[in-house]
Coordinates of C-alpha atoms in Angstrom, one line a residue:
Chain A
X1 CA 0.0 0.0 0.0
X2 CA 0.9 3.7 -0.7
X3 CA 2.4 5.6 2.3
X4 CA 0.0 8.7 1.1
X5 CA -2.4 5.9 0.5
X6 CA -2.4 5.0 4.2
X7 CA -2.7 8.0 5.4
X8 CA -5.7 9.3 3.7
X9 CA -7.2 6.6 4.4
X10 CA -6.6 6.6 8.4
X11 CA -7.2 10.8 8.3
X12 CA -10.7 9.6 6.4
X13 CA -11.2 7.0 8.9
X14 CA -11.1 9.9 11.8
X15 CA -12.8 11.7 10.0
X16 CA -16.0 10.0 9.5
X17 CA -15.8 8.8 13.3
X18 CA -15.6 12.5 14.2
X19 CA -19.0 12.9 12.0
X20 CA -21.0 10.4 13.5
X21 CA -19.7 11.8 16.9
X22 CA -21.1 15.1 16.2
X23 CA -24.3 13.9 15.1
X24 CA -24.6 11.0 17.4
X25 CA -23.8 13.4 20.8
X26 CA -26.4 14.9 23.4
X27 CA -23.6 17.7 24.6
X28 CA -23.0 20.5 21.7
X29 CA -19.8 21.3 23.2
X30 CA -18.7 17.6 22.3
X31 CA -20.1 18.3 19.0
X32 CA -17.9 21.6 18.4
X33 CA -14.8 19.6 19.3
X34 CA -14.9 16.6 17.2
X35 CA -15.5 19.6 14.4
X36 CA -12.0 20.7 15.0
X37 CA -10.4 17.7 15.0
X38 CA -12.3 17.3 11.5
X39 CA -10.7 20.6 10.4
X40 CA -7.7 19.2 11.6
X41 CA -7.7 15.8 9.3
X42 CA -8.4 18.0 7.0
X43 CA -5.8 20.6 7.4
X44 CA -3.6 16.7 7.5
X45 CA -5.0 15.9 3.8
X46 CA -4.0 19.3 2.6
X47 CA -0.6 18.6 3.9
X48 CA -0.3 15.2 2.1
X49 CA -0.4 17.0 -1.5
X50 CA 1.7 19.7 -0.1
X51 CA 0.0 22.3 0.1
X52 CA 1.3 24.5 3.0
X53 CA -0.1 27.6 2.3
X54 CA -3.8 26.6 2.3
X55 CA -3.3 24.3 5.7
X56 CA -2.5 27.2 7.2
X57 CA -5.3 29.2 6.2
X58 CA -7.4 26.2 6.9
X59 CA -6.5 26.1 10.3
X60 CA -6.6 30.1 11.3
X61 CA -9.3 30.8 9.7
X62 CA -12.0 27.7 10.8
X63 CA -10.1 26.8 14.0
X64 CA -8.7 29.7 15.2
X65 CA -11.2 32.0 14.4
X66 CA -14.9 30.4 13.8
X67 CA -14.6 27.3 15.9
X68 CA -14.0 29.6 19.2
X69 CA -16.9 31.5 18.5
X70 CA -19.0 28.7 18.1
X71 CA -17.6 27.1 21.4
X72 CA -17.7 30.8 23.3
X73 CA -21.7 31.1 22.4
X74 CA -22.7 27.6 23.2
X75 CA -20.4 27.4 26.3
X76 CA -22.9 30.7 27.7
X77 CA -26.2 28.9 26.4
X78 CA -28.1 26.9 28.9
X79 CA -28.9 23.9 27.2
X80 CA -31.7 21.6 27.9
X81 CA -30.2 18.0 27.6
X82 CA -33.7 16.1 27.7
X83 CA -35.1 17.9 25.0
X84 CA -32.2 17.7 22.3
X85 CA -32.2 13.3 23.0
X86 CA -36.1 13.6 21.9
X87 CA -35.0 15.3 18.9
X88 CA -32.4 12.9 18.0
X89 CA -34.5 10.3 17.7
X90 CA -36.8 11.4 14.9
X91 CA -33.3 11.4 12.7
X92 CA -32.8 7.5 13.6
X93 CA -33.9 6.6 10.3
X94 CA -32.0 9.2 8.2
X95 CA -29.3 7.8 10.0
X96 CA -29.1 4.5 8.7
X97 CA -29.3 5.2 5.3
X98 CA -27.0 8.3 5.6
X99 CA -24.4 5.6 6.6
X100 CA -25.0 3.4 4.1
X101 CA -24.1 6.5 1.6
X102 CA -20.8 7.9 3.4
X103 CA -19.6 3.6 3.4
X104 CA -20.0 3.8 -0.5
X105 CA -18.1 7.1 -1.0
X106 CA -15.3 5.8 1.4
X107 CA -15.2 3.2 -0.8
X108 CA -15.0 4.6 -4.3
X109 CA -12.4 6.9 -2.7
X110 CA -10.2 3.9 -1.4
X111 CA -10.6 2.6 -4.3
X112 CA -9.8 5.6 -6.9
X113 CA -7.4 7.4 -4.7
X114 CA -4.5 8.9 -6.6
X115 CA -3.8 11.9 -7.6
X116 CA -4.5 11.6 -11.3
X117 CA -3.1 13.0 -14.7
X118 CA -6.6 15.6 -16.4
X119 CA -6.3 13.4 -19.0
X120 CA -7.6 10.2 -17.6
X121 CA -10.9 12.5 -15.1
X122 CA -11.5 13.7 -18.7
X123 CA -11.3 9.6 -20.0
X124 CA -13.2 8.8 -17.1
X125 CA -16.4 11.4 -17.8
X126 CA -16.0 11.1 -21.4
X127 CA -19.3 9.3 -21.7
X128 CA -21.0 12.7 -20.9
X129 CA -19.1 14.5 -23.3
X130 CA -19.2 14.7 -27.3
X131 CA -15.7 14.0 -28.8
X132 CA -15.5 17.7 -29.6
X133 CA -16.2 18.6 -26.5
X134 CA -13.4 16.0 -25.0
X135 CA -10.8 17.3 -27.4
X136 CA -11.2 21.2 -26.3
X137 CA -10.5 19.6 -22.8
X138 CA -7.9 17.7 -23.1
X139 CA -5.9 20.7 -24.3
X140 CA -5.8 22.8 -21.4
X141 CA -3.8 26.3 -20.7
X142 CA -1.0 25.8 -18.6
X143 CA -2.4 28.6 -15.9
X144 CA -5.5 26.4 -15.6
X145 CA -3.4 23.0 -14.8
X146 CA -3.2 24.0 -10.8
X147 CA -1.4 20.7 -9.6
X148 CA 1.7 21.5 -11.6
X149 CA 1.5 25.1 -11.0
X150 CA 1.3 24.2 -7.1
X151 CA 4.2 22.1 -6.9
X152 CA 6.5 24.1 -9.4
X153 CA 6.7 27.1 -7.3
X154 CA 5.4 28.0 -3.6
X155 CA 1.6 27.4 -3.8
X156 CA 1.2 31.0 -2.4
X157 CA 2.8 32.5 -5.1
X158 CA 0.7 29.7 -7.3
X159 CA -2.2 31.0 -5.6
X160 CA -1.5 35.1 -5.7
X161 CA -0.6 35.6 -9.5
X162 CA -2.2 32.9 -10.8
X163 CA -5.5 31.6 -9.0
X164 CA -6.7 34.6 -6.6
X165 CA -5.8 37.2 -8.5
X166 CA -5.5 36.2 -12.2
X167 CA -7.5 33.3 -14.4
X168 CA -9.8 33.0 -11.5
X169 CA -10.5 36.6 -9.9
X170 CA -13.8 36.4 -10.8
X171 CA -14.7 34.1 -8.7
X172 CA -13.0 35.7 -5.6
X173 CA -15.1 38.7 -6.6
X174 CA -18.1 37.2 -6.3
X175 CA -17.3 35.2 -2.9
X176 CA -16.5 38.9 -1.9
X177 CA -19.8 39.8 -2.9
X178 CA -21.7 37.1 -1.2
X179 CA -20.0 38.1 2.6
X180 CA -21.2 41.6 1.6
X181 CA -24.6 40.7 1.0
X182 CA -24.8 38.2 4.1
X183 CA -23.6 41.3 6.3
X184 CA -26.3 44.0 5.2
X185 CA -28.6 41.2 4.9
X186 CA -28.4 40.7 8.6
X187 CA -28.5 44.6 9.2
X188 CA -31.8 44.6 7.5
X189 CA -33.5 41.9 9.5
X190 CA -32.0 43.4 12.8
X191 CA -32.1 47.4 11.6
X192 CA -36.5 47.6 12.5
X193 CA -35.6 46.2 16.2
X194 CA -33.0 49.0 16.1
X195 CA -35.4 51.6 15.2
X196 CA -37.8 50.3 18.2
X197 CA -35.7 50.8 20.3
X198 CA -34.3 54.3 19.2
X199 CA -37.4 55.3 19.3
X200 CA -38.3 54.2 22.6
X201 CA -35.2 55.7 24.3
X202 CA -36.2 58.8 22.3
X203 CA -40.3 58.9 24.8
X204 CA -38.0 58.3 27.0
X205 CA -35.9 61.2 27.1
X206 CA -35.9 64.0 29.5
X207 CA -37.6 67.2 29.2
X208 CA -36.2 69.8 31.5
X209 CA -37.2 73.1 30.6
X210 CA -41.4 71.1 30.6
X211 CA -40.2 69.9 34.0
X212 CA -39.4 73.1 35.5
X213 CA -42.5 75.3 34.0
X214 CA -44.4 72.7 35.5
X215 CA -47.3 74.7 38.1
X216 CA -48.9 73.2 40.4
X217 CA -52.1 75.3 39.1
X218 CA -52.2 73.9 36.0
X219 CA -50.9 69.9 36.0
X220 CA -52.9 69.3 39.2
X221 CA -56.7 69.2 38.8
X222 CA -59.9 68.8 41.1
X223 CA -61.7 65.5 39.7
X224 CA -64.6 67.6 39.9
X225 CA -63.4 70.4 37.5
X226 CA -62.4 68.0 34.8
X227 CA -65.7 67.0 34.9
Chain B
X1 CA 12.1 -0.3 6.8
X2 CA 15.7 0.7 7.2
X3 CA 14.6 4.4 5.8
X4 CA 11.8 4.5 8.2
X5 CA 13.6 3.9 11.6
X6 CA 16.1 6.4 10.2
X7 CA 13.6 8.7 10.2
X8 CA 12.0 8.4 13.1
X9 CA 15.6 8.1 14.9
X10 CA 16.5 11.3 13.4
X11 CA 13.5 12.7 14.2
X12 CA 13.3 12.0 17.3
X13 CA 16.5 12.6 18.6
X14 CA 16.1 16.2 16.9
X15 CA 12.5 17.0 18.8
X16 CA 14.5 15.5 22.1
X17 CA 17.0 18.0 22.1
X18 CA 14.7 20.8 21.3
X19 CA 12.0 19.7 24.1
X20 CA 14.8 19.4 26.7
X21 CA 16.5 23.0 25.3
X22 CA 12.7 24.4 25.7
X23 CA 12.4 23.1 29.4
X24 CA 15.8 24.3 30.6
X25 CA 14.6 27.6 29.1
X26 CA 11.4 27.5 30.6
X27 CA 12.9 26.6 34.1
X28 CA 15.3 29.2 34.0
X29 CA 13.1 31.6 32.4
X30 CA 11.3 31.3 35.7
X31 CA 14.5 32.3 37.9
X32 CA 15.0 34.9 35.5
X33 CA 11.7 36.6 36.3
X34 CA 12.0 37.0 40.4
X35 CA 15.4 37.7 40.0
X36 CA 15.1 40.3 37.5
X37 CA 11.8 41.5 40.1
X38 CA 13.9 41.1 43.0
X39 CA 16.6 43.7 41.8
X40 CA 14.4 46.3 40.4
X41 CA 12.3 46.0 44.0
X42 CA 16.1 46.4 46.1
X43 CA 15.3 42.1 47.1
X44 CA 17.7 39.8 46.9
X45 CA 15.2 37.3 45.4
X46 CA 15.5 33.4 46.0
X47 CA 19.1 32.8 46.6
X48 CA 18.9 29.5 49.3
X49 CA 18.6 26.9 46.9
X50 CA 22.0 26.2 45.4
X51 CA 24.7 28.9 44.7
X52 CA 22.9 32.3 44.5
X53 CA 19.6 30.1 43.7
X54 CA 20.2 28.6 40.8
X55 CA 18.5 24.9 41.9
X56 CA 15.2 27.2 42.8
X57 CA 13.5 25.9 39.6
X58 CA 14.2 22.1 40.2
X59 CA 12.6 22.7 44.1
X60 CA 9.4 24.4 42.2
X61 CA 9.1 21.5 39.9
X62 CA 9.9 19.0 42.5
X63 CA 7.4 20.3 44.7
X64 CA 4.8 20.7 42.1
X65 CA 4.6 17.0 40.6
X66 CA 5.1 15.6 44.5
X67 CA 1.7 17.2 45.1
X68 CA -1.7 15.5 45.1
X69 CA -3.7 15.1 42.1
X70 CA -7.1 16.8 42.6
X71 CA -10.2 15.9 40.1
X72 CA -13.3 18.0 41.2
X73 CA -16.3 15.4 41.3
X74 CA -18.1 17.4 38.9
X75 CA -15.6 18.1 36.2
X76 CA -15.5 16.5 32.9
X77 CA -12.9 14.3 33.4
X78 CA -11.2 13.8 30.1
X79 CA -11.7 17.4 28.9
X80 CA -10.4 18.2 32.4
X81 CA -7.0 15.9 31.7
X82 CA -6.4 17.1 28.4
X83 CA -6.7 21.0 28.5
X84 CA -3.1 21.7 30.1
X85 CA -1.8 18.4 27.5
X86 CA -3.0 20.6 24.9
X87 CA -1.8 23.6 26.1
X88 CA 1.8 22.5 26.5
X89 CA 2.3 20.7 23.2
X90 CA 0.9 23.7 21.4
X91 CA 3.9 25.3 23.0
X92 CA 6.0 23.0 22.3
X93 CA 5.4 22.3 18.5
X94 CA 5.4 26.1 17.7
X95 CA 9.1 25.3 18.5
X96 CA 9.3 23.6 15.7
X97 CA 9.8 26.1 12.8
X98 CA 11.7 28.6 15.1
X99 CA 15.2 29.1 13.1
X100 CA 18.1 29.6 15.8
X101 CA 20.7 30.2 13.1
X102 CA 20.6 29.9 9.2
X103 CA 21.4 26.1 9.2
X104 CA 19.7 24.9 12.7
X105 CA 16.4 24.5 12.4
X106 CA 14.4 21.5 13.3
X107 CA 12.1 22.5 9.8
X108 CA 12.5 24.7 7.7
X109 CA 8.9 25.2 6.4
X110 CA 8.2 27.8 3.5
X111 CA 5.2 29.6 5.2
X112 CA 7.2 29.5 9.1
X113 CA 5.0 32.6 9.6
X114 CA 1.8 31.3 9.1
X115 CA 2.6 28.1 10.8
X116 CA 3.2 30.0 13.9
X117 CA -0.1 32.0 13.6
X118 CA -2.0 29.1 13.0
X119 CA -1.0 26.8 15.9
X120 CA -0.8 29.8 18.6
X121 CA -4.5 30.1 17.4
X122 CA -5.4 26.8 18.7
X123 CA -3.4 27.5 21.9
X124 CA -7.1 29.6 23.4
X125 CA -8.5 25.9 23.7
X126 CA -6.4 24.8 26.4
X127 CA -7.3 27.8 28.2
X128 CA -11.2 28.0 27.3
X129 CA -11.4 23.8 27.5
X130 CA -9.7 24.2 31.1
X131 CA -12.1 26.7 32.3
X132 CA -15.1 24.8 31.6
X133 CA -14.1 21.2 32.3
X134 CA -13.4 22.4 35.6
X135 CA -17.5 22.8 36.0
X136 CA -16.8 26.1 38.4
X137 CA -18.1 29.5 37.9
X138 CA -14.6 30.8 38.5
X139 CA -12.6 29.3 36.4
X140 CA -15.2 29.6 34.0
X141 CA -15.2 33.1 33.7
X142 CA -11.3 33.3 34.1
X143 CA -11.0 31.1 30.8
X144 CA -13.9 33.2 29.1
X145 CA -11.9 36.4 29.9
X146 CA -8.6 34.9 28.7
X147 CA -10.0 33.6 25.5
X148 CA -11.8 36.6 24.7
X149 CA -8.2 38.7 25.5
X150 CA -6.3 36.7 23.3
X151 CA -8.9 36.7 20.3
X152 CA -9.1 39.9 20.1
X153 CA -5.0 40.7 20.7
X154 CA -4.6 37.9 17.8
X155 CA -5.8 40.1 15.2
X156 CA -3.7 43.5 16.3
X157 CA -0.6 41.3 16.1
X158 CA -1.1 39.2 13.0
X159 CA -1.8 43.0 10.8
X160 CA 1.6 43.7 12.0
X161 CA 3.3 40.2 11.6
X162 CA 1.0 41.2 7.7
X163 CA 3.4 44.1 7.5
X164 CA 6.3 42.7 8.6
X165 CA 6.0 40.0 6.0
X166 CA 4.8 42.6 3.4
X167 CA 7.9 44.3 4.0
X168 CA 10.5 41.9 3.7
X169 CA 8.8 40.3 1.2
X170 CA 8.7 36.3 2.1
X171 CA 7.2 34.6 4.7
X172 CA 9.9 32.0 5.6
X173 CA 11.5 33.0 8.9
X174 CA 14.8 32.2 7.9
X175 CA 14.7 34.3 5.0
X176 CA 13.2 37.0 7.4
X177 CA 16.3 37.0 9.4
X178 CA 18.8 37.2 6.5
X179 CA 16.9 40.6 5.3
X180 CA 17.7 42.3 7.8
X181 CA 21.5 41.8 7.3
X182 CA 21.7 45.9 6.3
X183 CA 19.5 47.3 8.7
X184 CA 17.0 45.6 11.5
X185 CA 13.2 46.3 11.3
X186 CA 13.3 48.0 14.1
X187 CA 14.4 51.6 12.3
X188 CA 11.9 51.4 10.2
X189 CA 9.1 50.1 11.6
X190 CA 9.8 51.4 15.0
X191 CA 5.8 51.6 15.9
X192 CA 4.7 48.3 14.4
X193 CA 7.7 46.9 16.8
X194 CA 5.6 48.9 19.8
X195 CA 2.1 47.8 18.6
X196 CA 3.2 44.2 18.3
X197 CA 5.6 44.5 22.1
X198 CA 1.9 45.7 23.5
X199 CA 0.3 42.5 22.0
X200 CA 2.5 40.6 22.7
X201 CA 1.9 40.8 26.4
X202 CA -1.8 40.4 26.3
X203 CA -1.1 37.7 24.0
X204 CA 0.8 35.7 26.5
X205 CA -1.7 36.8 29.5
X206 CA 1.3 38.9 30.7
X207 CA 0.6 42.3 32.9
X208 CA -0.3 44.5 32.9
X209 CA -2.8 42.4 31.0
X210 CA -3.2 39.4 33.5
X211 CA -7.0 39.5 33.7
X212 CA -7.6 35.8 33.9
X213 CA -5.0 35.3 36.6
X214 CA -6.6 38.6 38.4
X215 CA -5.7 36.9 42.0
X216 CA -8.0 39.8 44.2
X217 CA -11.0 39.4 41.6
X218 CA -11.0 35.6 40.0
X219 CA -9.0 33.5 42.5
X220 CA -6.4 32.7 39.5
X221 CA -8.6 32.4 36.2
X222 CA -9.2 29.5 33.6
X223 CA -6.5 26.9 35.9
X224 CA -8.2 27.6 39.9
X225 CA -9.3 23.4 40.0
X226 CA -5.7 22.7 38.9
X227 CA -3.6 21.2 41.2
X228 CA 0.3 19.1 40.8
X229 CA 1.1 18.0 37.4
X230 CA -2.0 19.9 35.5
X231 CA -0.5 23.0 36.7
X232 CA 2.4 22.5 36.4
X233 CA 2.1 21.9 32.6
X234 CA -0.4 24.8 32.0
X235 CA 2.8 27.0 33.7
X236 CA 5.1 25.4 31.9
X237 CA 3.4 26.2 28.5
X238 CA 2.4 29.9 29.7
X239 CA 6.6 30.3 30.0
X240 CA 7.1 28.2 26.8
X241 CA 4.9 30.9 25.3
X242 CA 6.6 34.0 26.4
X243 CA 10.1 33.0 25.6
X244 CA 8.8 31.9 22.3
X245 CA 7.5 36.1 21.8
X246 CA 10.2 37.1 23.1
X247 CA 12.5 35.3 20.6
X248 CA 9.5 36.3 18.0
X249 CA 9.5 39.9 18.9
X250 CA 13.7 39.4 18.4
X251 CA 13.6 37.8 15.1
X252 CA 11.4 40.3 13.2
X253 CA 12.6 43.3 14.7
X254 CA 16.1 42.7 15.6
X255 CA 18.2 41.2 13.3
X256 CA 17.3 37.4 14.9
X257 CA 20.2 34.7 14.9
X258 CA 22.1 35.1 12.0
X259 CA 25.9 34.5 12.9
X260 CA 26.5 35.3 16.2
X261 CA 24.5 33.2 18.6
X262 CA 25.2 34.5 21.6
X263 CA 24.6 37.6 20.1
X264 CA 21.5 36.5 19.2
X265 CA 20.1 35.0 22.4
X266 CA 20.4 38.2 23.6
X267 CA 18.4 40.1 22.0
X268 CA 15.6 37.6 22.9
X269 CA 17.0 37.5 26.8
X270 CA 16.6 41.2 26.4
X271 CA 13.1 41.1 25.0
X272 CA 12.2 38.4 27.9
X273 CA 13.6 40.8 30.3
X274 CA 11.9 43.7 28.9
X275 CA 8.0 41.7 29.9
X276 CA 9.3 41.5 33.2
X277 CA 10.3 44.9 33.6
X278 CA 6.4 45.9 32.6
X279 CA 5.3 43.6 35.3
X280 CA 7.4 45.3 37.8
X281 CA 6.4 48.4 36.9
X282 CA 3.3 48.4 35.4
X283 CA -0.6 48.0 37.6
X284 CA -3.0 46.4 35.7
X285 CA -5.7 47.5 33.6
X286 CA -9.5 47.3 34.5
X287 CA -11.4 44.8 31.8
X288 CA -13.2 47.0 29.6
X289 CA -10.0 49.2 29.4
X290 CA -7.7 46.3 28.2
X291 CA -11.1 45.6 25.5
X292 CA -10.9 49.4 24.2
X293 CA -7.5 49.4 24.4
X294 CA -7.4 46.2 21.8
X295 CA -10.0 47.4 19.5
X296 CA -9.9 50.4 19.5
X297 CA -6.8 51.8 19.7
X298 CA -4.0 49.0 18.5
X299 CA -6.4 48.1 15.6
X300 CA -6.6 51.0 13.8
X301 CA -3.1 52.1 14.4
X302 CA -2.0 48.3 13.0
X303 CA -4.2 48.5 10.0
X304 CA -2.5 52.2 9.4
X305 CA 0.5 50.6 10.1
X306 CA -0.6 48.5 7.3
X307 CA -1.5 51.1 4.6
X308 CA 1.8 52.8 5.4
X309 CA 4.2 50.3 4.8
X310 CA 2.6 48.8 1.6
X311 CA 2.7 52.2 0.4
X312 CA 6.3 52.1 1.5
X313 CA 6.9 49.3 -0.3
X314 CA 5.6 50.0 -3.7
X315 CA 7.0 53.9 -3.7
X316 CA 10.6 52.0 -3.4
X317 CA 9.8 49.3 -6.3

């Protein structure tokens, strides 16, 4: 067996133990840790096809950064223990048949593991495609072929002048795009509850000068008068 | 076969001498500080223990893994055992990229930098893991205070490490140090080295920025329920930490270890003496202070930091 072989195959291993951890446990702090060990098999698998650079990230961005805020909120949430186990039994079912599907892609990835020449993918989905189509594909750009690129140079310089920022910048604009509509998307749910309460602070403001005019001729009243 | 226990020989023998270098370090590093305390307070510091107190450290450590083990009933027990585990490897394998010369290196990774960032990013989860197997509203709100200081320090220090990087123009530590063969970073990036000194202590829980081990207001933080060995490695990785930004702070601002290496231990003795001379002198902030302080002062001034030396860069290409 391949070394890199092996060791995808144990990092898989983990990670589909972690999974069923996260999905199987009552406590959500349990949950939240098998996730980071997930991000760290992953992080592993990056590794294994040298790719340094994108570990890294992997690992500051997910652990370092969203993985504490996740632990941090649900660490200050009272959680109701009873309740979550009646939950989890309605997905019993699911369950089984969920399994049945990650054993199968374990499998076809065991089984198909290595990192492959574009010639053969494109041999392998040429049933889909019209000759033509196969042809056009086979000759590819060399700034599209990322594996070579990545292990030519450093994959950040790879990444920089070639992916991020050249062939694929497109793409990195629109991701852009997509944060900056998911942040004023959530100011515009949350903004009416901010007016509220502006407003309410605003009745609730202090009139001095009204305060001090105030006589005790005209604010207080005989019942009978008003009548 | 043959190849394989080579490598593992090799290997291990390298991390050994490392590890044990790290320890000594850490022990000493220890002496260092109420020595350095004692003479700026006109003490003499500990100075029973061996000649002039040298053999203090070994007597801490002694005393600390002779004492008993105590699990609190309600703690989660294997979250509980491995928060300080985590916490000292952490320290530990952030050792592992750190150049001490051109040639000694245990491995010489292209993105050393990042590395560095990455892993002390996972380091907050021995402290926030600690505070809350522990299952007691002290140390829980001691390891929610450290995490949250950290966090936000993190991103203050990583915009200048950015501009550090931006300005040498790599980001393999070894290639850091040989830039600076003309003239350190220091000149001129004399308040990025300021910005990242400042973070650097709340980074490492140091004060004047010791919330979580406030003694009059949270008992001693995220590590309270820890007694013997547990503490014993969460200290050990808290000293592990602070010579490692010291030596940090040393190798992007001050030349690092190029040729000289005593030279270049002491700088980073200097930096490490440096944080304890801001604990000597230095009371400590209130909470909210050390919050405004991170957010809004050291971020802005980072991310102009920023701007400045990109444009710095690009006026000189």
């Amino acid at each position: 067996m391949d070394s890199t072989l092996g060791l995808l195959v144990i990092l898989l291993g983990i990670i589909m133990i972690c999974t069923l951890v996260i999905l199987r446990s009552v406590n959500p702090i349990y949950s939240i840790l098998n996730l980071i060990v997930i991000y760290g098999c992953y992080a592993a698998i990056l590794l294994t096809v040298e790719m340094e650079f994108l570990a890294c990230i992997y690992i500051l961005v997910n652990v370092g950064a969203i993985a504490v805020l996740f632990l941090f909120i649900v660490m200050m949430i009272n959680i109701n223990i009873v309740e979550i186990q009646e939950t989890m039994r309605k997905y019993n079912i699911y369950m089984i048949v969920g399994i049945i599907g990650v054993i199968g892609i374990i499998g076809i990835l065991i089984t198909n593991y290595n990192i492959r020449l574009k010639e053969e993918v494109i041999a392998d989905f040429s049933m889909f495609l019209t000759t033509s189509e196969s042809n056009q594909l086979t000759v590819v750009p060399t700034y599209l072929d990322y594996y070579t690129l990545f292990t030519e140079t450093t994959d950040i310089r790879t990444m920089g002048s070639n992916v991020i920022y050249g062939s694929q910048s497109i793409w990195f604009i629109m991701a852009c795009i997509i944060l900056l509509i998911g942040m004023v998307g959530v100011i515009y749910i949350t903004e009416d509850l901010i007016i509220e309460k502006r407003h309410l602070n605003e009745r609730r403001r202090q009139d001095i000068n009204s305060q001090v005019l105030r006589e005790y001729k005209t604010t207080i009243r005989n019942y009978r008068e008003i009548q | 076969m043959k190849n394989i226990l080579q490598i593992v020989l090799e290997g291990g023998l390298k991390s050994l001498i490392v590890i044990i270098g790290l320890l000594i370090g850490v022990a000493f590093a220890t002496l260092l500080e109420r020595k350095v305390m004692a003479a700026m307070q006109k003490r003499r510091g500990p100075n029973v223990v061996g000649i002039v107190g040298l053999l203090q450290p070994l007597a801490d450590g002694l005393k600390l893994v002779l004492k008993e083990t105590i699990i609190p009933i309600v703690a989660d027990k294997i979250i509980y055992a491995i928060a300080p585990i985590l916490t000292f490897t952490i320290s530990i394998v952030l050792w592992s990229v750190m150049a001490v010369g051109v040639q000694s290196v245990f491995a010489s990774i292209n993105s050393g930098v990042l590395f560095i960032l990455a892993i002390s990013s996972i380091g907050v989860y021995g402290i926030i893991l600690a505070g809350w197997a522990s299952n007691s509203k002290y140390a829980f709100l001691g390891g929610l205070r450290s995490a949250a200081q950290m966090v936000s320090y993190e991103v203050a220090l990583g915009l200048i490490i950015l501009s550090i990087i931006t300005y040498a123009g790599t980001i393999n530590i070894q290639e850091i140090m040989e830039n600076q063969n003309k003239i350190w970073f220091i000149v001129p990036l004399f308040p990025g080295f300021l910005l990242a000194f400042i973070s650097a202590l709340a980074e490492t829980n140091r004060p004047p920025f010791d919330l979580p081990e406030a003694e009059a207001e949270l008992v001693s933080g995220y590590n309270v329920e820890y007694s013997s060995t547990g503490f014993a490695l969460f200290f050990l990785g808290e000293y592990a930490n602070i010579i490692l930004m010291s030596v940090l702070l040393a190798v992007f601002f001050l030349g690092g270890i190029v040729h000289n290496k005593i030279l270049g231990a002491m700088k980073g003795v200097s930096m490490l003496c440096s944080f304890i001379w801001v604990r000597a002198t230095l009371p400590r902030y209130r909470y909210d202070q050390l919050m405004y302080l991170g957010w809004k002062s050291l971020l802005p001034f980072a991310l102009l930091i920023y701007v400045g030396v990109i444009s710095m860069v690009l006026m000189i290409k």
